[in-house]
Coordinates of C-alpha atoms in Angstrom, one line a residue:
M1 CA 0.0 -0.2 0.0
D2 CA 1.3 3.2 -1.0
I3 CA 1.4 6.4 1.2
Q4 CA -1.0 8.6 -0.8
S5 CA -3.8 5.3 -0.4
I6 CA -2.8 5.4 3.0
K7 CA -3.4 9.2 3.4
N8 CA -6.7 8.6 1.6
R9 CA -8.0 5.8 3.9
F10 CA -7.2 7.9 7.1
G11 CA -8.0 11.1 5.8
I12 CA -4.4 12.6 6.1
I13 CA -4.2 16.1 4.1
G14 CA -0.6 17.3 3.1
N15 CA 2.4 16.4 1.2
A16 CA 5.2 18.1 3.1
P17 CA 8.4 16.1 3.1
A18 CA 8.3 16.0 7.1
L19 CA 4.8 14.7 7.2
N20 CA 5.8 12.1 4.6
H21 CA 8.7 11.0 6.6
A22 CA 6.5 10.5 9.8
L23 CA 3.9 8.4 7.7
N24 CA 6.8 6.1 6.2
T25 CA 8.2 5.4 9.4
A26 CA 4.9 4.5 11.0
V27 CA 4.0 2.1 7.9
Q28 CA 7.7 0.7 8.2
V29 CA 7.1 0.0 12.1
A30 CA 3.5 -1.2 12.0
N31 CA 4.1 -4.7 10.8
T32 CA 6.2 -5.3 14.1
D33 CA 5.6 -5.3 17.7
L34 CA 8.2 -2.4 18.8
S35 CA 7.4 0.2 21.5
V36 CA 6.7 3.5 19.5
L37 CA 7.0 7.2 21.1
I38 CA 5.4 9.7 18.8
V39 CA 6.4 13.3 19.4
G40 CA 4.6 16.3 18.5
E41 CA 3.3 19.6 19.6
S42 CA -0.6 19.6 20.8
G43 CA -2.9 19.6 17.8
V44 CA -0.6 18.1 15.3
G45 CA -2.6 14.7 14.9
K46 CA -0.6 12.0 17.1
E47 CA -3.4 9.9 17.7
V48 CA -4.0 9.7 13.7
F49 CA -0.5 8.2 13.6
S50 CA -1.4 5.3 16.4
V51 CA -4.5 4.5 14.6
V52 CA -2.6 3.8 11.4
I53 CA 0.2 1.7 13.1
H54 CA -2.4 -0.4 14.9
A55 CA -4.6 -0.8 11.4
L56 CA -1.6 -1.7 9.4
S57 CA -0.4 -4.0 12.1
P58 CA -1.0 -8.2 12.7
R59 CA -3.0 -6.8 15.8
K60 CA -5.6 -4.8 13.6
H61 CA -8.6 -7.4 14.6
N62 CA -7.9 -7.1 18.1
P63 CA -9.0 -4.3 20.4
F64 CA -7.4 -0.9 20.3
I65 CA -7.8 2.1 23.0
A66 CA -6.5 5.3 23.6
V67 CA -5.9 6.4 26.9
N68 CA -5.2 10.3 28.0
C69 CA -2.7 9.9 31.1
G70 CA -3.0 13.7 31.7
A71 CA -6.8 13.2 32.0
I72 CA -6.8 10.4 34.8
P73 CA -6.4 11.5 38.3
E74 CA -3.0 10.2 39.7
G75 CA -5.0 8.5 42.4
T76 CA -6.8 6.2 40.1
I77 CA -4.4 5.8 37.0
D78 CA -3.1 2.4 38.1
S79 CA -6.4 1.1 38.7
E80 CA -7.6 2.1 35.3
L81 CA -4.6 0.7 33.5
F82 CA -3.7 -2.5 35.8
G83 CA -7.2 -3.2 37.5
H84 CA -8.0 -3.4 41.2
E85 CA -9.3 -6.1 43.3
K86 CA -12.5 -5.6 45.5
G87 CA -11.8 -3.6 48.6
S88 CA -8.6 -2.5 47.7
F89 CA -9.2 1.2 48.3
T90 CA -12.5 3.3 49.3
G91 CA -15.0 2.8 46.9
A92 CA -13.6 -0.5 45.1
V93 CA -16.9 -2.4 45.8
D94 CA -16.2 -5.0 42.9
S95 CA -13.2 -6.1 41.3
R96 CA -12.3 -4.6 38.1
K97 CA -10.2 -5.2 34.9
G98 CA -7.6 -2.7 34.0
Y99 CA -7.0 -1.6 30.0
F100 CA -3.7 -4.0 29.9
E101 CA -6.1 -6.8 30.7
T102 CA -8.9 -5.8 28.5
V103 CA -6.9 -5.0 25.7
N104 CA -4.7 -8.2 25.7
G105 CA -3.7 -9.1 22.1
G106 CA -4.3 -5.5 20.9
T107 CA -2.7 -2.2 21.0
I108 CA -2.8 0.6 24.0
F109 CA -2.2 4.2 23.0
L110 CA -0.9 6.1 25.9
D111 CA -1.3 9.8 25.0
E112 CA 0.5 12.6 27.4
I113 CA 2.8 10.0 28.8
G114 CA 4.7 12.6 30.2
E115 CA 2.0 13.1 32.8
M116 CA 2.3 9.8 33.8
P117 CA 3.2 9.4 37.6
L118 CA 6.6 8.1 38.6
G119 CA 5.1 5.1 40.7
T120 CA 2.7 4.2 37.4
Q121 CA 5.7 4.7 35.2
A122 CA 7.7 1.6 37.2
R123 CA 4.5 -0.4 36.6
L124 CA 4.5 0.4 32.8
L125 CA 8.1 -0.5 32.7
R126 CA 7.5 -3.9 33.9
V127 CA 4.9 -4.7 31.2
L128 CA 7.1 -3.2 28.6
E129 CA 10.1 -5.7 29.7
T130 CA 8.3 -8.8 31.2
G131 CA 4.6 -8.6 29.9
E132 CA 3.4 -8.8 33.6
F133 CA 1.4 -6.6 35.8
I134 CA -0.6 -6.9 39.3
R135 CA -3.9 -5.4 40.0
V136 CA -4.1 -2.7 42.7
G137 CA -4.6 -4.7 46.2
S138 CA -3.6 -8.2 44.6
S139 CA -0.4 -10.2 44.7
K140 CA -1.2 -12.3 41.8
V141 CA 1.0 -11.9 38.7
Q142 CA -0.8 -11.7 35.6
K143 CA 0.4 -11.6 32.1
T144 CA -0.4 -9.4 29.1
D145 CA 0.3 -9.3 25.4
V146 CA 0.0 -5.5 24.4
R147 CA 1.7 -3.5 22.2
V148 CA 2.4 0.2 23.7
I149 CA 2.3 3.2 21.6
A150 CA 2.9 6.4 23.6
A151 CA 2.7 10.1 22.7
T152 CA 3.9 13.4 24.1
N153 CA 4.1 16.9 23.3
R154 CA 6.8 17.5 26.0
D155 CA 10.6 16.9 26.0
L156 CA 10.7 13.7 28.0
L157 CA 14.8 13.6 27.9
E158 CA 14.5 16.9 29.6
Y159 CA 11.8 15.3 32.1
T160 CA 14.5 12.5 32.7
Q161 CA 17.3 15.0 33.7
D162 CA 14.5 16.7 36.2
G163 CA 13.7 13.4 37.6
D164 CA 10.3 13.5 36.5
F165 CA 10.4 10.7 34.2
R166 CA 12.1 7.6 34.3
E167 CA 15.4 7.3 31.9
D168 CA 14.9 3.7 31.5
L169 CA 11.3 3.8 30.8
Y170 CA 12.1 6.8 28.3
Y171 CA 14.7 4.5 26.1
R172 CA 12.3 1.5 26.2
L173 CA 9.4 3.5 24.9
S174 CA 11.5 5.4 22.1
T175 CA 12.3 2.0 20.3
V176 CA 11.1 3.8 17.3
P177 CA 10.6 7.6 17.8
I178 CA 8.3 9.3 15.2
R179 CA 8.2 13.0 15.0
V180 CA 5.0 14.8 13.6
P181 CA 6.0 18.2 12.2
S182 CA 4.1 21.4 13.7
L183 CA 1.9 23.1 11.1
R184 CA 4.5 25.9 11.0
D185 CA 7.0 23.1 9.5
R186 CA 4.5 22.1 6.6
K187 CA 3.1 25.5 5.4
E188 CA 2.6 24.1 2.0
D189 CA -0.2 22.1 3.5
I190 CA -2.0 25.0 5.2
P191 CA -4.1 26.0 2.1
L192 CA -5.1 22.2 1.4
L193 CA -6.3 21.7 4.9
F194 CA -8.2 24.9 5.1
R195 CA -9.8 23.9 2.0
K196 CA -10.8 20.5 3.0
F197 CA -12.3 21.7 6.6
A198 CA -14.1 24.6 4.6
A199 CA -15.7 21.9 2.4
D200 CA -16.6 19.6 5.3
F201 CA -18.1 22.4 7.4
S202 CA -20.0 23.5 4.3
E203 CA -21.7 20.1 3.8
R204 CA -22.3 19.8 7.5
Y205 CA -24.1 23.2 8.0
K206 CA -25.6 23.2 4.3
T207 CA -23.8 26.5 3.3
Q208 CA -21.6 27.8 0.4
S209 CA -18.1 27.1 1.0
V210 CA -15.7 29.8 2.0
Q211 CA -12.9 30.9 0.0
L212 CA -9.8 32.8 0.8
D213 CA -8.5 35.9 -1.3
P214 CA -4.6 35.3 -2.2
A215 CA -3.6 38.1 0.6
A216 CA -6.1 36.1 3.2
Q217 CA -4.3 32.6 2.1
Q218 CA -1.1 34.2 2.6
V219 CA -1.8 35.5 6.1
L220 CA -3.2 32.1 6.8
V221 CA 0.2 30.6 5.6
N222 CA 2.3 32.6 7.8
Y223 CA 0.4 32.6 11.0
Y224 CA 2.2 31.1 13.7
W225 CA -0.5 28.2 14.5
Q226 CA 0.2 27.3 18.0
G227 CA -2.6 25.1 18.2
N228 CA -1.6 23.5 15.0
V229 CA -4.1 21.6 12.7
R230 CA -6.6 21.4 15.8
E231 CA -6.7 25.4 15.8
L232 CA -6.6 25.6 11.9
K233 CA -10.0 23.4 11.9
N234 CA -11.5 25.7 14.7
I235 CA -10.7 28.8 12.5
A236 CA -12.2 27.2 9.4
E237 CA -15.3 26.4 11.3
Q238 CA -15.8 29.7 12.9
I239 CA -15.1 31.3 9.2
S240 CA -17.8 28.8 7.7
V241 CA -20.6 29.7 10.4
L242 CA -20.0 33.5 11.1
S243 CA -19.0 34.9 8.0
T244 CA -21.5 36.4 5.6
D245 CA -19.0 37.1 2.6
K246 CA -18.2 33.6 1.2
T247 CA -14.6 35.2 -0.2
I248 CA -12.5 36.0 2.8
T249 CA -10.0 39.1 2.4
S250 CA -6.9 39.3 4.8
E251 CA -8.7 42.1 6.8
A252 CA -11.7 39.8 7.2
L253 CA -9.2 37.0 8.1
Q254 CA -7.6 39.0 11.1
H255 CA -10.7 39.3 12.9
F256 CA -11.0 35.5 13.3
L257 CA -7.2 34.9 14.1
P258 CA -6.7 35.0 18.0
Q259 CA -4.6 37.9 19.1
R260 CA -2.5 35.7 21.7
N261 CA -0.1 35.0 18.8
T262 CA 0.4 38.8 17.9
S263 CA 3.8 38.9 19.4
R264 CA 5.1 35.9 17.6
S265 CA 3.7 36.6 14.4
L266 CA 4.8 40.4 14.1
A267 CA 7.3 39.8 11.5
V268 CA 5.0 37.7 9.3
I269 CA 1.7 38.8 9.2
P270 CA 0.8 41.8 7.1
Q271 CA -0.6 44.3 9.5
Q272 CA -3.8 46.0 8.4
G273 CA -4.4 49.9 9.0
G274 CA -1.1 50.4 10.9
A275 CA 0.1 49.0 14.2
Q276 CA -2.0 46.3 15.9
G277 CA -3.0 46.6 19.4
S278 CA -2.8 44.0 22.0
S279 CA -4.8 42.5 24.7
S280 CA -2.1 42.8 27.4
D281 CA 1.0 45.3 28.0
F282 CA 3.1 42.4 27.9
N283 CA 3.3 41.8 24.5
T284 CA 4.6 45.3 24.1
E285 CA 7.7 45.8 22.1
R286 CA 9.3 47.6 25.3
D287 CA 8.6 44.5 27.7
I288 CA 10.1 42.3 25.1
L289 CA 13.3 44.4 24.7
Y290 CA 13.5 44.9 28.8
K291 CA 13.5 41.1 28.9
L292 CA 16.3 40.8 26.3
F293 CA 18.4 43.6 28.1
F294 CA 18.0 41.9 31.7
D295 CA 18.9 38.5 30.5
L296 CA 22.0 39.8 28.7
K297 CA 23.0 42.0 31.7
K298 CA 22.7 38.6 34.0
D299 CA 25.0 36.8 31.3
M300 CA 27.6 39.4 31.4
N301 CA 27.5 39.6 35.2
D302 CA 28.0 35.7 35.3
L303 CA 30.8 36.2 32.6
K304 CA 32.4 38.7 35.0
Q305 CA 32.4 36.6 38.0
M306 CA 33.7 33.4 36.0
I307 CA 36.8 35.4 34.9
F308 CA 37.5 36.7 38.3
D309 CA 37.4 33.4 39.9
V310 CA 39.5 31.9 37.1
A311 CA 42.1 34.4 37.4
H312 CA 42.2 34.0 41.3
H313 CA 42.4 30.6 41.3
Q314 CA 45.6 30.7 39.1
G315 CA 47.3 33.3 41.5
Y316 CA 46.3 36.4 39.8
T317 CA 44.4 39.6 40.7
P318 CA 42.7 42.1 38.2
Q319 CA 43.9 45.5 38.2
D320 CA 43.4 48.7 36.3
P321 CA 41.8 48.0 33.0
S322 CA 44.0 50.5 31.2
A323 CA 47.0 48.4 32.1
G324 CA 46.0 45.5 29.9
S325 CA 47.5 43.0 32.1
L326 CA 47.1 40.7 35.3
M327 CA 49.2 40.8 37.9
P328 CA 50.6 38.1 40.0
V329 CA 49.6 37.7 43.8
Y330 CA 52.7 37.3 46.3
N331 CA 52.9 36.1 49.7
N332 CA 56.1 38.0 50.5
S333 CA 58.7 40.2 48.9
E334 CA 61.2 37.3 48.6
Q335 CA 58.8 35.3 45.9
A336 CA 58.1 38.6 44.2
N337 CA 61.9 39.3 43.8
N338 CA 62.6 35.4 42.6
N339 CA 59.8 36.0 40.2
S340 CA 60.6 39.2 38.9
N341 CA 61.6 37.7 35.5
A342 CA 58.6 35.8 35.2
T343 CA 56.1 36.2 32.0
F344 CA 52.3 36.3 32.2
N345 CA 49.4 35.9 29.8
V346 CA 48.2 39.5 28.8
V347 CA 44.3 39.8 29.2
K348 CA 42.7 43.1 27.5
N349 CA 40.8 45.4 29.5
P350 CA 40.6 43.0 32.4
I351 CA 37.8 43.3 35.0
L352 CA 37.9 45.6 38.0
L353 CA 36.2 44.3 41.3
E354 CA 35.9 47.0 43.6
P355 CA 33.7 46.7 46.8
N356 CA 31.1 48.9 44.9
D357 CA 31.1 46.6 41.9
H358 CA 29.9 43.7 43.9
H359 CA 27.0 46.0 45.5
E360 CA 26.3 46.9 42.0
D361 CA 25.9 43.2 40.7
V362 CA 24.0 42.4 43.7
E363 CA 21.5 45.2 42.9
E364 CA 21.4 44.3 39.4
T365 CA 20.4 40.8 40.0
L366 CA 17.8 41.8 42.4
L367 CA 16.2 44.2 39.8
L368 CA 16.4 41.3 37.3
A369 CA 14.6 38.9 39.8
D370 CA 11.9 41.7 40.2
R371 CA 11.4 42.1 36.2
E372 CA 11.3 38.5 36.2
K373 CA 8.9 38.0 38.6
E374 CA 6.6 40.8 37.1
F375 CA 6.7 38.9 33.7
I376 CA 5.5 35.8 35.5
I377 CA 2.5 37.4 37.1
K378 CA 1.4 39.2 34.0
A379 CA 1.7 36.2 31.9
L380 CA -0.2 34.4 34.6
K381 CA -2.8 37.1 34.8
K382 CA -3.2 37.5 30.7
H383 CA -3.9 33.6 30.6
K384 CA -6.1 33.4 34.0
S385 CA -3.4 31.4 35.6
R386 CA -3.2 28.6 32.8
R387 CA 0.3 27.7 33.5
R388 CA 0.7 25.9 29.9
D389 CA -0.4 29.0 28.0
A390 CA 1.8 31.3 30.3
A391 CA 4.8 29.0 30.0
A392 CA 4.2 29.1 26.2
E393 CA 4.0 32.9 26.4
L394 CA 7.2 33.0 28.4
G395 CA 9.1 30.6 26.1
V396 CA 9.9 28.2 29.1
S397 CA 8.8 24.8 30.0
E398 CA 5.7 24.6 32.1
R399 CA 8.0 23.0 34.9
T400 CA 10.4 25.8 34.7
L401 CA 7.4 28.2 35.4
Y402 CA 6.2 26.0 38.3
R403 CA 9.6 26.2 39.9
K404 CA 9.8 30.0 39.5
I405 CA 6.2 30.5 40.9
K406 CA 7.4 28.6 44.1
E407 CA 10.6 30.4 44.2
Y408 CA 9.1 33.8 44.1
D409 CA 6.0 32.8 46.1
I410 CA 3.5 34.2 43.5
K411 CA 0.0 33.8 44.6
E412 CA -2.4 32.5 41.5

């Protein structure tokens, strides 16, 4: 079966090289029992790839189930996956089979695997390595034959370094990694996807299909698409339902595009009628420049301290910058006389470290911390305490943002 026929069968739209590569990998691995880790941003269609792998595998006539690990409470996820015995916890009025028991012989798709608790990760690792599991509240070892396909929109390798994800489980899951490209990495597919969605909604709502003029199509292609295909589909549905004019101009299209992405799209989205406003002063150019400035200042202070530490460790102490050299440190005059003919490496413009400089560095660090805290508070307020959106706005991981919230004792 060729790639195009697979696309037609599973409703996959697009011809971008990155998409074709991911699909080719899925087809090649489908006929094996290897574990697969599907990596990609939220909304790119990772679950579709898990369906393709199962449907083309020898297990295609056996059960397939998709489980969102992030949607199951930590206290019940073990019971959901591995089952439990009657009376094993409050509310366990009957014994219950878990997914790994009911899907025996089939495929289980674990979405958002990065949200799985560490204890459950250990149980999953045992299933992958030995095919064995134990129900909650039981001591009886049971066997299962289930193929595991996992997906994540996180950097699991970073999670392993932070201790939030087991390294052995990461390498066990990622036997065959498949990276699904974001919509930004397959811009040539955006017009195709929009036309397909517009046609589908036209048929559903019994209306004439909307079309984009060339300028509007260019805006669509250059938009950031933080929500990827899912966001594009939502925009197509809004336009199909709400637009009275079935030929959409770039100006009309701007009204349907969320303004939260404005700061990331300034360089590529044509502006209509001058500067575009923002829903929050966090997105102003001034704030962005302030952030860059203070980050640079912090890096400079770190570099100054590093140079001083190295010089001091090697027996040198910085002196007047105009001298263009580093003077050695002697314990007594005799040592100085014995080393009068010694030569030293010359460092242009060495850093003066006076008491006031240290005070200035501390003050600058405090100012930087205040500024960082201010940015975090603004981002959280803008996104109504939704940490995932705030982290994306700030350009940091969600876990880094969580640590900063605790560090600065920010009340959400």
